Amino acid sequence: MDTLAWMDVALQKAEESLRAGEVPVGCLFIYNNEIIATGNNTVNETCNATRHAEINCIDQVLKFCKEKRMDHETVFHELDVIVTVEPCIMCMSALLQLQVRSIVYGCANDRFGGCVSVLEVPKFYDPKITIQGNVKGEEAMRLLQIFYKGVNPNAPELKAKKGRNTKGTSTTENK
């Protein structure tokens, strides 16, 4: 498997996500040295916080297996996952439960990372999996930085707590 070439394709998917106003994460699921699923985050598009690139790829693999009349468990066990950002805790848990063969990711995910950054999810399983990070990590991080410099139109507005001053003591208004 040419990890660097696959990561280049995943980075292109991440750039598509960025142009679509989504967190720029790109993901590929490789089976028998062929891409059988590609994913982007679609959280903003679907207004569904679980629609991460990896979850979208999982759905595509299930559809692929149904159409080809293949056993999805067997296919998942032979899958190599290429993703531009360290899978979050939710996605890492899903990938480990599906027993994918390997995960290669670009940059660390310091907010939600499930490989090592926030929670080492593999410790909760008995994984027979290869995990490799920091493959073209700088390129992946650059895309995230571009995204977070902008404004996410679907992020909730911050609301200041009413009736409080900066010292945290309650205030009242005269009507």
CSV table of C-alpha atoms in Angstrom, one decimal:
chain,number,residue,atom,x,y,z
A,1,MET,CA,0.0,0.0,0.0
A,2,ASP,CA,1.4,3.4,-1.0
A,3,THR,CA,0.4,5.3,2.1
A,4,LEU,CA,1.6,8.7,0.9
A,5,ALA,CA,-0.3,8.4,-2.4
A,6,TRP,CA,-3.5,7.4,-0.5
A,7,MET,CA,-3.1,10.3,1.9
A,8,ASP,CA,-2.8,12.7,-1.1
A,9,VAL,CA,-6.3,11.4,-2.2
A,10,ALA,CA,-7.7,11.8,1.3
A,11,LEU,CA,-6.3,15.4,1.5
A,12,GLN,CA,-8.2,16.2,-1.8
A,13,LYS,CA,-11.4,14.9,-0.1
A,14,ALA,CA,-10.6,17.2,2.9
A,15,GLU,CA,-10.2,20.1,0.6
A,16,GLU,CA,-13.6,19.3,-0.9
A,17,SER,CA,-15.0,19.4,2.7
A,18,LEU,CA,-13.4,22.8,3.3
A,19,ARG,CA,-14.9,24.2,0.1
A,20,ALA,CA,-18.3,22.9,1.2
A,21,GLY,CA,-18.0,24.6,4.6
A,22,GLU,CA,-17.4,21.4,6.5
A,23,VAL,CA,-14.5,20.6,8.9
A,24,PRO,CA,-11.9,19.5,6.4
A,25,VAL,CA,-11.5,15.8,7.0
A,26,GLY,CA,-11.0,13.3,4.2
A,27,CYS,CA,-11.2,9.6,4.5
A,28,LEU,CA,-10.6,6.5,2.3
A,29,PHE,CA,-11.4,2.9,3.0
A,30,ILE,CA,-9.0,0.6,1.0
A,31,TYR,CA,-9.9,-3.0,0.3
A,32,ASN,CA,-7.6,-5.2,-1.8
A,33,ASN,CA,-5.6,-2.1,-2.7
A,34,GLU,CA,-8.7,-0.4,-4.1
A,35,ILE,CA,-10.7,2.5,-2.7
A,36,ILE,CA,-14.2,1.2,-1.9
A,37,ALA,CA,-15.4,4.2,0.1
A,38,THR,CA,-14.5,7.9,0.3
A,39,GLY,CA,-15.8,10.2,2.9
A,40,ASN,CA,-16.0,13.8,4.0
A,41,ASN,CA,-17.6,15.3,7.1
A,42,THR,CA,-21.2,16.2,6.4
A,43,VAL,CA,-22.1,17.4,9.9
A,44,ASN,CA,-23.1,20.9,8.7
A,45,GLU,CA,-24.9,19.7,5.6
A,46,THR,CA,-27.0,17.1,7.5
A,47,CYS,CA,-27.2,19.0,10.9
A,48,ASN,CA,-26.1,15.6,12.4
A,49,ALA,CA,-23.1,15.7,14.6
A,50,THR,CA,-22.3,12.0,14.0
A,51,ARG,CA,-21.8,12.4,10.2
A,52,HIS,CA,-18.0,12.3,10.3
A,53,ALA,CA,-16.0,11.1,7.3
A,54,GLU,CA,-15.3,7.7,8.8
A,55,ILE,CA,-19.0,7.1,9.6
A,56,ASN,CA,-19.9,8.0,6.1
A,57,CYS,CA,-17.3,5.6,4.8
A,58,ILE,CA,-18.7,2.8,7.0
A,59,ASP,CA,-22.1,3.3,5.4
A,60,GLN,CA,-20.6,3.1,2.0
A,61,VAL,CA,-18.9,-0.2,2.8
A,62,LEU,CA,-22.1,-1.7,4.1
A,63,LYS,CA,-23.8,-0.7,0.8
A,64,PHE,CA,-20.8,-2.0,-1.2
A,65,CYS,CA,-21.0,-5.4,0.5
A,66,LYS,CA,-24.8,-5.6,0.1
A,67,GLU,CA,-24.5,-4.9,-3.7
A,68,LYS,CA,-21.6,-7.3,-4.2
A,69,ARG,CA,-23.1,-9.9,-1.9
A,70,MET,CA,-20.0,-9.9,0.3
A,71,ASP,CA,-19.8,-10.5,4.1
A,72,HIS,CA,-19.2,-7.1,5.6
A,73,GLU,CA,-17.3,-8.5,8.6
A,74,THR,CA,-14.7,-10.1,6.3
A,75,VAL,CA,-14.4,-6.9,4.3
A,76,PHE,CA,-13.9,-4.7,7.4
A,77,HIS,CA,-11.2,-7.0,8.8
A,78,GLU,CA,-9.2,-6.5,5.5
A,79,LEU,CA,-9.8,-2.7,5.4
A,80,ASP,CA,-7.1,-0.1,5.6
A,81,VAL,CA,-8.4,3.3,6.7
A,82,ILE,CA,-6.6,6.5,5.5
A,83,VAL,CA,-7.9,9.7,7.2
A,84,THR,CA,-6.4,13.2,7.3
A,85,VAL,CA,-7.1,13.8,11.0
A,86,GLU,CA,-6.8,11.4,13.9
A,87,PRO,CA,-10.2,9.7,14.4
A,88,CYS,CA,-12.3,11.1,17.2
A,89,ILE,CA,-13.3,8.9,20.1
A,90,MET,CA,-16.6,8.0,18.5
A,91,CYS,CA,-15.1,7.0,15.1
A,92,MET,CA,-12.1,5.2,16.7
A,93,SER,CA,-14.5,3.1,18.7
A,94,ALA,CA,-16.5,2.3,15.6
A,95,LEU,CA,-13.4,1.3,13.7
A,96,LEU,CA,-12.1,-0.9,16.5
A,97,GLN,CA,-15.5,-2.6,16.9
A,98,LEU,CA,-15.5,-3.3,13.1
A,99,GLN,CA,-11.9,-4.7,13.5
A,100,VAL,CA,-10.4,-2.8,10.6
A,101,ARG,CA,-6.8,-3.9,9.7
A,102,SER,CA,-5.1,-0.6,9.9
A,103,ILE,CA,-5.6,3.2,10.4
A,104,VAL,CA,-3.2,5.8,9.0
A,105,TYR,CA,-3.9,9.4,9.9
A,106,GLY,CA,-2.5,12.8,9.2
A,107,CYS,CA,-2.5,15.3,12.0
A,108,ALA,CA,-3.3,14.8,15.7
A,109,ASN,CA,-6.8,15.7,17.0
A,110,ASP,CA,-6.0,17.6,20.2
A,111,ARG,CA,-9.7,18.2,20.9
A,112,PHE,CA,-11.4,14.8,20.2
A,113,GLY,CA,-8.6,12.3,19.2
A,114,GLY,CA,-9.3,8.7,20.0
A,115,CYS,CA,-6.0,7.1,19.1
A,116,VAL,CA,-3.7,8.9,21.5
A,117,SER,CA,-4.4,12.7,21.8
A,118,VAL,CA,-7.4,12.8,24.1
A,119,LEU,CA,-8.3,9.1,24.9
A,120,GLU,CA,-6.4,6.0,23.9
A,121,VAL,CA,-9.5,4.1,22.8
A,122,PRO,CA,-7.5,1.0,21.7
A,123,LYS,CA,-6.7,0.3,25.4
A,124,PHE,CA,-10.4,-0.6,25.8
A,125,TYR,CA,-10.2,-3.3,23.1
A,126,ASP,CA,-7.9,-6.1,22.2
A,127,PRO,CA,-7.1,-4.6,18.8
A,128,LYS,CA,-5.1,-6.4,16.2
A,129,ILE,CA,-4.6,-3.2,14.4
A,130,THR,CA,-1.8,-1.1,13.1
A,131,ILE,CA,-2.1,2.6,13.8
A,132,GLN,CA,0.2,5.2,12.2
A,133,GLY,CA,0.0,8.9,12.7
A,134,ASN,CA,1.6,12.1,11.3
A,135,VAL,CA,1.5,11.0,7.7
A,136,LYS,CA,1.4,14.4,5.8
A,137,GLY,CA,0.2,15.8,9.1
A,138,GLU,CA,1.3,19.4,8.3
A,139,GLU,CA,-0.9,19.5,5.2
A,140,ALA,CA,-3.8,18.2,7.1
A,141,MET,CA,-3.3,20.7,10.0
A,142,ARG,CA,-3.0,23.5,7.4
A,143,LEU,CA,-6.5,22.7,6.2
A,144,LEU,CA,-7.9,22.7,9.7
A,145,GLN,CA,-6.3,26.0,10.5
A,146,ILE,CA,-7.9,27.6,7.4
A,147,PHE,CA,-11.3,26.3,8.4
A,148,TYR,CA,-11.0,27.4,12.0
A,149,LYS,CA,-9.9,30.9,11.0
A,150,GLY,CA,-13.3,31.3,9.3
A,151,VAL,CA,-16.7,31.1,10.9
A,152,ASN,CA,-18.8,28.0,11.0
A,153,PRO,CA,-22.3,29.2,10.0
A,154,ASN,CA,-23.9,26.2,11.9
A,155,ALA,CA,-22.1,26.7,15.2
A,156,PRO,CA,-24.4,27.9,18.0
A,157,GLU,CA,-24.1,31.4,19.1
A,158,LEU,CA,-22.3,32.0,22.4
A,159,LYS,CA,-24.7,33.4,25.0
A,160,ALA,CA,-23.4,35.4,27.9
A,161,LYS,CA,-25.0,34.4,31.2
A,162,LYS,CA,-27.6,37.0,31.9
A,163,GLY,CA,-27.7,38.6,35.3
A,164,ARG,CA,-24.0,38.2,36.0
A,165,ASN,CA,-21.2,40.6,36.2
A,166,THR,CA,-17.6,39.7,35.4
A,167,LYS,CA,-16.8,38.8,39.1
A,168,GLY,CA,-19.5,36.1,39.1
A,169,THR,CA,-21.8,37.8,41.5
A,170,SER,CA,-25.5,38.2,40.6
A,171,THR,CA,-26.8,41.5,39.6
A,172,THR,CA,-30.4,42.7,39.2
A,173,GLU,CA,-31.9,45.3,37.0
A,174,ASN,CA,-34.5,47.9,38.1
A,175,LYS,CA,-37.6,47.9,35.9
